Amino acid sequence: MAGQNTSLVTDYVLKILGLDICSDIMVGDEMRRGISGGQKKRVTTAWAFALPIWVLRIPLSLLESGIWIALTYYTIGFAPAASRFFRQFLAFFGIHQMALSLFRFIAALGRTQVVANTLGTFTLLVVFVLGGFVVAKDDIKPWMIWGYYVSPMSYGQNAIVINEFLDKRWSAPYPVSSTSNETTTVGKILLKTRGMYTEDHWYWICVIVLVAFSLLFNLLFITALTYLNPLGDSKSVILEDDESKRQKQLSSDGQHNLKTIEMTSQSTPFEGTEMSVKNNDSILSAADQAPTKKGMVHKQQDLMNLLGAMYSAVLFLGATNTSAVQSIVAIERTVFYRERAAGMYSPLPYAFAQVAIEAIYVSIQTLTYSILLYTMIGFPTDVGKFFLFYYFILMCFMYFTLYGMMLVALTPNHQFAAIVMSFFLSFWNLFSGFLIPRTEIPIWWRWYYWASPVAWTIYGLVSSQVGDKLDMVEIPGAVSMTVKDYLKTQLGFDYDFLPYVIVAHVGWVLLFLFVFAYGIKFLNFQRR
């Protein structure tokens, strides 16, 4: 177990710089011997490690961005002009470089996997919520608008949509108002409804800002490597003591034996609730932006902001539960192997007991979170609607937790489980019904919408809270309709389908529960 909590970044740095052979040796000073002069020079030049990583990732970033654009640009149906194709490629390249630099810096700042994952998830949540997509720029409160301007996502999104909606195919005239002869374009109207920039030169400004973010995060990465020390107790060995023991042994019996020194690193304390509290602050601020007035929705954008707040709560906090539980279950599984061999544990009682403990924790966590979120969104004080809201959030967090436990039971270690988790979460996100409404998903892909538990949760939350509303929704350029009709025809949320959604959540929980239990029983990844 020695060194389990040592920073992954630190270990990688040592290996790249050729210092892994002396990782347990003190650097030394004028009074005490340590590593050699060449090794000491490599230790003190963090930029010599960071700069090659930065530069060598540029060709790979170009390749990945190029492959992505080639596969998606004309398939999705963006503006067909070649210039627009290459401009979107440049925007994606800038976004990719910025993201690599950002999370490189977060890894160096966190210094351990747990802390880095915590910071990374929290940063991703803030950048996403305040980036102008979940909540439109014009609907963000003045005291929070600074978050929009410091979010790199806002500049990446602006560059992409400006490139598309200022194309000539979106240049059909559109009246500014019914009382004026002044006209604009359909593309600019679409940009304005989301608070985006409407001048073409803003595309280049946004690309330059993305490059600036990349430079900034790389500089911060180098700074973190230079000045931050590992968290917890670092491993160290005094070179002189080791050599003197070896010389004594050689002189006494002529044998080449080196004393083994065991070191134990102090683990960094971390509780899953810390991540939840941080995430709650950001999602609650997003929910506060969803402008509801006495439980009534008046504009299409208000309804989409409300949907975005629920989407953020479900996906980010759920994914946090999945990630946080995996390392714990992996460690407990090691204990289970030992106790089962001694005849102390049986697989199924152990699995169900573990789920029961998690259920208690998730229930308390969900109650606290639901009370805060429900009141800040501004839902009416209806007991029935509140318990439906609590039920869907509870079952969501529960199946996310069980999903993480299930993946650990089906894979050799929690690192492998994390890779599988990310793969499926990306699909759950894409087919959740928020990024692409179910009514707009191609019919041959629509089956995956029903195979995504996140889609069922968003369906349940939206339908249970506003699915029965008969208030009118103002839709720009279209005839107004009731909230109930809008949700059913435009987003595919049918209030009458709500009982089936309630039952489906029980099904998802039971599915992940039994797969986890029988994975623990029949799969054995113990190393002998």
Coordinates of C-alpha atoms in Angstrom, one line a residue:
M1 CA 0.0 0.0 0.0
A2 CA 3.1 2.3 0.2
G3 CA 2.8 5.3 -2.0
Q4 CA -0.8 4.6 -3.1
N5 CA -1.8 8.2 -2.6
T6 CA 1.3 9.7 -4.3
S7 CA 0.4 12.1 -7.0
L8 CA 0.0 10.6 -10.5
V9 CA 1.4 13.8 -11.9
T10 CA 4.5 13.6 -9.7
D11 CA 5.2 10.0 -10.7
Y12 CA 4.8 10.8 -14.3
V13 CA 7.1 13.8 -14.1
L14 CA 9.8 11.7 -12.4
K15 CA 9.6 9.0 -15.1
I16 CA 9.7 11.4 -17.9
L17 CA 12.7 13.2 -16.4
G18 CA 14.5 9.9 -15.7
L19 CA 14.3 10.5 -11.9
D20 CA 12.2 7.5 -11.0
I21 CA 15.3 5.6 -10.0
C22 CA 16.0 8.2 -7.3
S23 CA 12.4 9.0 -6.3
D24 CA 13.1 7.9 -2.7
I25 CA 16.3 9.8 -2.3
M26 CA 16.5 13.2 -0.7
V27 CA 17.6 16.1 -3.0
G28 CA 20.3 17.1 -0.5
D29 CA 22.1 20.4 0.2
E30 CA 25.5 21.8 1.1
M31 CA 25.6 19.8 4.4
R32 CA 24.1 16.5 3.2
R33 CA 24.6 14.4 0.1
G34 CA 21.7 13.6 -2.1
I35 CA 21.0 13.2 -5.8
S36 CA 23.6 14.1 -8.5
G37 CA 24.0 17.5 -10.0
G38 CA 22.4 16.5 -13.3
Q39 CA 19.4 15.0 -11.5
K40 CA 19.1 18.0 -9.3
K41 CA 19.0 20.2 -12.4
R42 CA 16.2 18.2 -13.9
V43 CA 14.2 18.5 -10.6
T44 CA 14.4 22.2 -10.6
T45 CA 13.3 22.8 -14.2
A46 CA 9.6 22.1 -14.3
W47 CA 9.3 24.1 -17.5
A48 CA 11.6 21.5 -19.2
F49 CA 9.0 18.9 -18.5
A50 CA 5.9 21.0 -19.1
L51 CA 7.0 22.6 -22.4
P52 CA 7.5 19.3 -24.4
I53 CA 4.1 18.1 -23.1
W54 CA 2.5 21.3 -24.3
V55 CA 4.2 21.4 -27.7
L56 CA 4.0 17.6 -28.5
R57 CA 0.3 17.6 -27.8
I58 CA -0.4 20.2 -30.5
P59 CA -0.1 17.8 -33.5
L60 CA -2.2 15.3 -31.7
S61 CA -4.8 18.0 -31.0
L62 CA -4.8 19.0 -34.6
L63 CA -5.4 15.3 -35.6
E64 CA -8.2 14.8 -33.1
S65 CA -9.9 18.0 -34.0
G66 CA -9.6 17.2 -37.7
I67 CA -11.0 13.7 -37.3
W68 CA -13.9 15.0 -35.3
I69 CA -14.8 17.7 -37.8
A70 CA -14.4 15.4 -40.7
L71 CA -16.8 12.9 -39.1
T72 CA -19.4 15.4 -37.9
Y73 CA -19.5 18.6 -39.9
Y74 CA -21.3 17.6 -43.1
T75 CA -23.0 14.7 -41.3
I76 CA -24.8 17.1 -39.0
G77 CA -25.4 19.5 -41.8
F78 CA -23.5 22.6 -41.0
A79 CA -23.0 25.4 -43.5
P80 CA -21.5 23.7 -46.6
A81 CA -18.9 26.4 -47.5
A82 CA -15.3 25.2 -47.2
S83 CA -14.3 28.4 -45.3
R84 CA -16.9 27.6 -42.6
F85 CA -15.6 24.1 -42.3
F86 CA -12.0 25.3 -41.7
R87 CA -13.2 28.0 -39.3
Q88 CA -15.0 25.5 -37.2
F89 CA -12.0 23.3 -37.3
L90 CA -9.9 26.2 -35.9
A91 CA -12.5 26.8 -33.2
F92 CA -12.5 23.2 -32.1
F93 CA -8.7 23.1 -32.1
G94 CA -8.6 26.2 -29.8
I95 CA -11.2 24.6 -27.5
H96 CA -9.2 21.3 -27.4
Q97 CA -5.9 23.1 -26.6
M98 CA -7.6 25.2 -23.9
A99 CA -9.2 22.1 -22.3
L100 CA -5.9 20.1 -22.3
S101 CA -4.2 23.0 -20.6
L102 CA -6.9 23.6 -18.1
F103 CA -7.1 20.0 -16.9
R104 CA -3.3 19.7 -17.0
F105 CA -3.2 22.6 -14.6
I106 CA -5.9 21.1 -12.4
A107 CA -3.9 17.8 -12.2
A108 CA -0.8 19.6 -11.0
L109 CA -2.8 21.7 -8.6
G110 CA -4.7 18.7 -7.1
R111 CA -1.5 16.6 -6.9
T112 CA -3.5 13.4 -6.0
Q113 CA -6.1 11.6 -8.0
V114 CA -8.9 12.2 -5.6
V115 CA -8.3 15.9 -5.2
A116 CA -7.7 16.4 -8.9
N117 CA -10.9 14.6 -9.8
T118 CA -12.8 16.8 -7.3
L119 CA -11.4 20.0 -8.7
G120 CA -11.9 18.8 -12.2
T121 CA -15.6 17.9 -11.8
F122 CA -16.3 21.2 -10.0
T123 CA -14.5 23.2 -12.6
L124 CA -16.3 21.5 -15.4
L125 CA -19.6 22.1 -13.7
V126 CA -19.0 25.8 -13.3
V127 CA -17.7 26.3 -16.8
F128 CA -20.6 24.4 -18.2
V129 CA -23.4 26.0 -16.2
L130 CA -22.1 29.6 -16.7
G131 CA -21.0 29.1 -20.3
G132 CA -24.2 30.4 -21.9
F133 CA -25.6 27.0 -22.9
V134 CA -27.5 25.6 -19.9
V135 CA -28.6 29.2 -18.9
A136 CA -28.7 31.9 -21.6
K137 CA -26.4 34.8 -21.1
D138 CA -29.3 37.3 -20.9
D139 CA -30.9 35.3 -18.1
I140 CA -27.8 35.1 -15.8
K141 CA -28.2 37.4 -12.9
P142 CA -25.9 40.6 -12.9
W143 CA -24.0 39.4 -9.8
M144 CA -23.2 36.1 -11.6
I145 CA -22.4 37.5 -15.1
W146 CA -18.7 37.6 -14.4
G147 CA -18.8 33.8 -14.5
Y148 CA -19.9 33.9 -18.1
Y149 CA -17.0 36.1 -19.2
V150 CA -14.4 33.9 -17.4
S151 CA -15.8 30.7 -18.7
P152 CA -13.8 29.4 -21.6
M153 CA -16.8 27.5 -22.9
S154 CA -18.7 30.8 -23.6
Y155 CA -16.0 31.8 -26.1
G156 CA -15.8 28.4 -27.7
Q157 CA -19.6 28.3 -28.1
N158 CA -19.7 31.8 -29.5
A159 CA -17.1 31.0 -32.1
I160 CA -19.0 27.9 -33.3
V161 CA -22.4 29.5 -33.5
I162 CA -21.2 32.7 -35.0
N163 CA -19.5 30.7 -37.7
E164 CA -22.7 28.8 -38.5
F165 CA -25.5 31.4 -38.1
L166 CA -23.8 34.2 -39.9
D167 CA -23.6 32.1 -43.1
K168 CA -25.6 33.2 -46.1
R169 CA -28.1 30.4 -45.7
W170 CA -29.3 32.0 -42.5
S171 CA -29.5 35.5 -44.0
A172 CA -33.2 35.5 -44.8
P173 CA -34.7 38.9 -43.6
Y174 CA -36.6 38.9 -40.4
P175 CA -38.5 42.0 -39.0
V176 CA -37.0 43.5 -35.8
S177 CA -40.5 44.4 -34.5
S178 CA -44.0 44.5 -35.8
T179 CA -44.1 48.3 -35.5
S180 CA -40.9 49.0 -37.5
N181 CA -39.7 48.4 -41.0
E182 CA -36.2 47.6 -39.9
T183 CA -35.1 44.0 -40.5
T184 CA -32.3 41.7 -39.5
T185 CA -31.5 38.1 -40.4
V186 CA -32.9 34.8 -39.1
G187 CA -29.4 33.8 -38.0
K188 CA -28.8 37.0 -35.9
I189 CA -32.2 36.6 -34.3
L190 CA -31.3 33.0 -33.3
L191 CA -28.0 34.3 -31.9
K192 CA -29.7 37.1 -29.9
T193 CA -32.2 34.7 -28.3
R194 CA -29.3 33.0 -26.6
G195 CA -27.3 36.1 -25.9
M196 CA -24.6 35.4 -28.4
Y197 CA -22.5 37.9 -30.3
T198 CA -23.9 38.8 -33.8
E199 CA -20.8 40.4 -35.5
D200 CA -18.4 38.2 -37.5
H201 CA -15.3 39.8 -36.0
W202 CA -16.3 38.2 -32.6
Y203 CA -15.4 34.8 -34.1
W204 CA -11.7 35.8 -34.3
I205 CA -11.8 37.5 -30.9
C206 CA -13.2 34.3 -29.3
V207 CA -10.5 32.2 -31.0
I208 CA -7.8 34.5 -29.7
V209 CA -9.2 34.3 -26.2
L210 CA -9.2 30.5 -26.3
V211 CA -5.5 30.7 -27.3
A212 CA -4.9 33.1 -24.4
F213 CA -6.6 30.7 -22.0
S214 CA -4.4 27.9 -23.2
L215 CA -1.2 30.0 -22.6
L216 CA -2.5 31.0 -19.2
F217 CA -3.3 27.5 -18.0
N218 CA 0.0 26.1 -19.2
L219 CA 1.9 28.8 -17.3
L220 CA -0.1 28.0 -14.2
F221 CA 0.7 24.3 -14.8
I222 CA 4.4 25.1 -14.8
T223 CA 4.0 27.3 -11.7
A224 CA 2.2 24.5 -9.9
L225 CA 4.9 22.0 -10.7
T226 CA 7.5 24.4 -9.5
Y227 CA 6.2 25.6 -6.2
L228 CA 3.7 23.0 -4.9
N229 CA 4.8 20.1 -2.8
P230 CA 3.1 16.7 -2.6
L231 CA 0.1 16.4 -0.3
G232 CA 0.7 14.3 2.8
D233 CA 4.0 12.8 4.0
S234 CA 6.5 12.4 1.1
K235 CA 8.7 9.4 0.8
S236 CA 12.4 10.1 1.7
V237 CA 15.5 8.1 2.4
I238 CA 18.8 9.6 3.6
L239 CA 21.4 8.4 1.2
E240 CA 24.3 8.3 3.6
D241 CA 22.5 6.1 6.1
D242 CA 21.7 3.6 3.4
E243 CA 25.2 3.5 2.1
S244 CA 26.8 3.1 5.5
K245 CA 24.6 0.1 6.3
R246 CA 25.5 -1.5 3.0
Q247 CA 29.3 -0.9 3.6
K248 CA 29.1 -2.5 7.0
Q249 CA 27.4 -5.5 5.6
L250 CA 29.9 -5.9 2.8
S251 CA 32.8 -5.6 5.2
S252 CA 31.4 -8.1 7.7
D253 CA 30.2 -11.0 5.6
G254 CA 31.0 -10.0 2.1
Q255 CA 27.4 -10.4 0.9
H256 CA 25.7 -7.8 -1.3
N257 CA 22.5 -7.3 0.8
L258 CA 20.7 -4.0 0.9
K259 CA 18.3 -3.3 3.7
T260 CA 14.7 -2.8 2.6
I261 CA 13.1 0.3 3.9
E262 CA 9.3 0.4 4.0
M263 CA 7.6 3.7 3.7
T264 CA 3.9 4.5 4.3
S265 CA 2.4 7.6 2.8
Q266 CA -0.2 9.5 4.7
S267 CA -3.5 9.4 2.8
T268 CA -5.3 12.6 2.0
P269 CA -8.7 12.8 3.8
F270 CA -11.7 13.2 1.5
E271 CA -15.4 12.9 1.9
G272 CA -17.9 12.6 -0.9
T273 CA -20.0 15.2 0.8
E274 CA -17.4 17.9 0.1
M275 CA -17.8 17.4 -3.6
S276 CA -21.6 17.5 -3.3
V277 CA -21.6 20.7 -1.4
K278 CA -19.4 22.4 -3.9
N279 CA -21.5 21.2 -6.8
N280 CA -24.7 22.2 -5.0
D281 CA -23.5 25.8 -4.9
S282 CA -23.0 26.0 -8.6
I283 CA -26.2 24.2 -9.6
L284 CA -28.3 26.2 -7.1
S285 CA -27.0 29.4 -8.7
A286 CA -28.0 27.9 -12.1
A287 CA -31.4 27.0 -10.8
D288 CA -31.8 30.6 -9.5
Q289 CA -31.4 31.8 -13.1
A290 CA -34.4 29.7 -14.2
P291 CA -36.9 32.5 -14.0
T292 CA -40.2 31.2 -12.8
K293 CA -42.8 33.5 -11.3
K294 CA -45.2 31.9 -8.8
G295 CA -44.8 28.6 -10.5
M296 CA -45.7 30.0 -14.0
V297 CA -43.6 29.8 -17.1
H298 CA -44.1 32.7 -19.5
K299 CA -41.4 32.3 -22.2
Q300 CA -39.8 29.5 -24.1
Q301 CA -36.4 30.5 -22.9
D302 CA -37.6 30.4 -19.3
L303 CA -38.7 26.8 -19.8
M304 CA -35.4 25.8 -21.3
N305 CA -33.5 27.4 -18.4
L306 CA -35.6 25.4 -16.0
L307 CA -34.8 22.3 -18.0
G308 CA -31.1 23.1 -18.0
A309 CA -31.0 23.5 -14.2
M310 CA -32.6 20.1 -13.7
Y311 CA -30.3 18.6 -16.3
S312 CA -27.2 20.0 -14.6
A313 CA -28.4 18.7 -11.2
V314 CA -29.0 15.2 -12.5
L315 CA -26.0 14.7 -14.6
F316 CA -23.2 16.3 -12.7
L317 CA -24.1 15.3 -9.2
G318 CA -25.1 11.8 -10.4
A319 CA -21.7 11.4 -12.1
T320 CA -20.0 12.6 -9.0
N321 CA -21.7 9.9 -7.0
T322 CA -20.7 7.3 -9.5
S323 CA -17.0 8.4 -9.5
A324 CA -16.8 8.9 -5.7
V325 CA -18.1 5.4 -4.8
Q326 CA -15.8 3.4 -7.1
S327 CA -12.5 3.7 -5.2
I328 CA -14.3 2.9 -2.0
V329 CA -16.0 -0.2 -3.4
A330 CA -12.7 -1.3 -4.9
I331 CA -10.9 -1.2 -1.5
E332 CA -13.8 -2.9 0.2
R333 CA -13.8 -5.6 -2.4
T334 CA -10.1 -6.4 -1.5
V335 CA -11.2 -6.9 2.1
F336 CA -14.1 -9.0 1.0
Y337 CA -11.8 -11.4 -0.8
R338 CA -9.7 -11.9 2.3
E339 CA -12.7 -12.4 4.6
R340 CA -14.5 -14.7 2.1
A341 CA -11.4 -16.9 2.0
A342 CA -11.5 -17.1 5.8
G343 CA -15.2 -18.1 5.7
M344 CA -16.4 -14.8 7.3
Y345 CA -18.3 -13.2 4.4
S346 CA -20.9 -14.5 2.0
P347 CA -21.2 -12.7 -1.4
L348 CA -24.8 -11.7 -1.6
P349 CA -25.3 -10.6 2.1
Y350 CA -22.1 -8.6 1.7
A351 CA -23.3 -6.9 -1.5
F352 CA -26.8 -6.1 -0.2
A353 CA -25.4 -4.7 3.1
Q354 CA -23.1 -2.5 1.1
V355 CA -26.0 -1.2 -1.0
A356 CA -28.1 -0.6 2.2
I357 CA -25.4 1.6 3.7
E358 CA -25.1 3.6 0.5
A359 CA -28.9 3.9 0.3
I360 CA -29.1 5.5 3.7
Y361 CA -26.3 8.0 2.8
V362 CA -27.9 8.9 -0.6
S363 CA -31.4 9.4 1.1
I364 CA -30.1 12.0 3.5
Q365 CA -28.0 13.7 0.8
T366 CA -30.9 13.8 -1.5
L367 CA -33.3 15.3 1.1
T368 CA -31.0 18.1 1.9
Y369 CA -30.3 18.8 -1.8
S370 CA -34.0 18.6 -2.8
I371 CA -35.2 21.1 -0.2
L372 CA -32.6 23.6 -1.4
L373 CA -33.1 23.1 -5.1
Y374 CA -36.8 22.9 -5.0
T375 CA -37.2 26.2 -3.1
M376 CA -34.6 28.1 -5.1
I377 CA -36.1 27.1 -8.5
G378 CA -39.4 28.6 -7.2
F379 CA -41.7 25.6 -7.6
P380 CA -45.1 25.9 -5.9
T381 CA -45.4 24.6 -2.3
D382 CA -47.2 21.5 -3.4
V383 CA -46.5 18.4 -1.1
G384 CA -47.3 15.9 -3.9
K385 CA -45.0 17.6 -6.4
F386 CA -42.2 17.9 -3.9
F387 CA -42.3 14.2 -3.0
L388 CA -42.2 13.4 -6.8
F389 CA -39.3 15.7 -7.1
Y390 CA -37.5 14.0 -4.2
Y391 CA -38.3 10.6 -5.5
F392 CA -36.8 11.2 -8.9
I393 CA -33.7 12.9 -7.5
L394 CA -33.3 10.0 -5.0
M395 CA -33.7 7.3 -7.5
C396 CA -31.4 9.1 -9.9
F397 CA -28.6 9.4 -7.3
M398 CA -29.2 5.8 -6.2
Y399 CA -28.9 4.3 -9.7
F400 CA -25.8 6.4 -10.4
T401 CA -24.2 5.1 -7.2
L402 CA -25.2 1.5 -8.0
Y403 CA -23.9 2.1 -11.6
G404 CA -20.5 2.9 -10.1
M405 CA -20.6 -0.1 -7.8
M406 CA -21.6 -2.4 -10.6
L407 CA -18.8 -1.3 -12.8
V408 CA -16.3 -2.0 -10.1
A409 CA -17.8 -5.5 -9.6
L410 CA -17.4 -6.2 -13.3
T411 CA -13.9 -4.8 -13.9
P412 CA -10.5 -5.6 -12.3
N413 CA -9.9 -2.2 -10.7
H414 CA -11.5 1.2 -10.2
Q415 CA -9.3 2.8 -12.9
F416 CA -10.7 0.4 -15.5
A417 CA -14.2 1.0 -14.1
A418 CA -13.7 4.8 -14.5
I419 CA -12.9 4.4 -18.2
V420 CA -16.0 2.3 -18.8
M421 CA -18.0 4.8 -16.7
S422 CA -16.9 7.8 -18.8
F423 CA -17.8 5.9 -22.1
F424 CA -21.4 5.3 -21.1
L425 CA -21.9 8.6 -19.3
S426 CA -21.1 10.4 -22.6
F427 CA -24.0 8.5 -24.3
W428 CA -26.3 9.1 -21.4
N429 CA -25.5 12.8 -21.6
L430 CA -26.0 13.0 -25.4
F431 CA -29.3 11.1 -25.3
S432 CA -30.6 12.7 -22.1
G433 CA -33.2 14.7 -24.0
F434 CA -31.7 18.1 -23.1
L435 CA -28.9 18.5 -25.7
I436 CA -31.1 17.0 -28.3
P437 CA -34.9 16.7 -27.6
R438 CA -36.3 13.2 -28.2
T439 CA -38.5 14.5 -30.9
E440 CA -35.4 15.6 -32.9
I441 CA -33.4 12.4 -32.4
P442 CA -33.4 10.3 -35.6
I443 CA -35.8 7.4 -35.3
W444 CA -33.0 4.8 -35.7
W445 CA -31.2 6.3 -32.6
R446 CA -34.3 7.0 -30.5
W447 CA -34.1 3.6 -28.8
Y448 CA -30.9 4.8 -27.0
Y449 CA -33.0 7.6 -25.5
W450 CA -35.1 5.0 -23.7
A451 CA -31.9 3.1 -22.8
S452 CA -30.5 6.2 -20.9
P453 CA -31.6 6.4 -17.3
V454 CA -30.8 10.1 -17.2
A455 CA -33.4 10.6 -19.9
W456 CA -36.0 9.0 -17.7
T457 CA -35.1 11.2 -14.8
I458 CA -35.3 14.4 -16.7
Y459 CA -38.6 13.2 -18.2
G460 CA -39.9 12.6 -14.7
L461 CA -38.7 15.8 -13.2
V462 CA -40.0 18.0 -16.0
S463 CA -43.3 16.2 -16.4
S464 CA -44.1 16.0 -12.6
Q465 CA -43.4 19.7 -12.0
V466 CA -44.7 21.6 -15.0
G467 CA -46.1 18.9 -17.3
D468 CA -49.7 19.7 -16.3
K469 CA -49.4 23.5 -16.6
L470 CA -51.9 25.2 -18.9
D471 CA -50.1 28.6 -18.8
M472 CA -49.2 29.9 -22.3
V473 CA -45.7 29.8 -23.6
E474 CA -44.5 32.6 -25.8
I475 CA -42.5 31.1 -28.8
P476 CA -40.6 33.6 -31.0
G477 CA -41.9 33.4 -34.5
A478 CA -44.6 30.8 -33.7
V479 CA -48.1 30.5 -32.2
S480 CA -48.2 30.4 -28.4
M481 CA -49.3 27.2 -26.8
T482 CA -49.8 25.8 -23.3
V483 CA -46.8 24.5 -21.4
K484 CA -48.4 21.0 -21.4
D485 CA -48.7 21.0 -25.2
Y486 CA -45.3 22.5 -25.7
L487 CA -43.6 19.9 -23.6
K488 CA -45.4 17.1 -25.4
T489 CA -45.0 18.3 -29.0
Q490 CA -41.6 20.0 -28.9
L491 CA -39.7 18.0 -26.2
G492 CA -41.6 14.7 -26.0
F493 CA -42.6 15.0 -22.4
D494 CA -46.1 13.6 -21.9
Y495 CA -47.6 14.1 -18.5
D496 CA -49.9 11.1 -18.9
F497 CA -46.8 8.9 -19.2
L498 CA -45.6 9.8 -15.7
P499 CA -46.7 6.6 -13.9
Y500 CA -44.5 4.5 -16.3
V501 CA -41.5 6.8 -15.6
I502 CA -42.0 6.2 -11.9
V503 CA -41.9 2.5 -12.3
A504 CA -38.9 2.6 -14.7
H505 CA -36.7 4.2 -12.0
V506 CA -37.3 1.2 -9.8
G507 CA -36.3 -1.0 -12.7
W508 CA -33.0 0.8 -13.2
V509 CA -32.1 0.6 -9.5
L510 CA -32.9 -3.1 -9.4
L511 CA -31.0 -3.8 -12.6
F512 CA -27.8 -2.2 -11.3
L513 CA -28.3 -3.7 -7.9
F514 CA -28.5 -7.3 -9.0
V515 CA -25.7 -7.0 -11.6
F516 CA -23.5 -5.6 -8.8
A517 CA -24.5 -8.4 -6.4
Y518 CA -24.0 -11.2 -8.8
G519 CA -20.8 -9.6 -10.2
I520 CA -19.4 -9.7 -6.7
K521 CA -20.5 -13.4 -6.3
F522 CA -19.3 -14.9 -9.6
L523 CA -16.4 -12.7 -10.7
N524 CA -13.0 -12.9 -8.9
F525 CA -10.3 -10.4 -9.8
Q526 CA -8.1 -11.3 -6.8
R527 CA -4.3 -11.3 -7.6
R528 CA -2.5 -14.2 -6.0

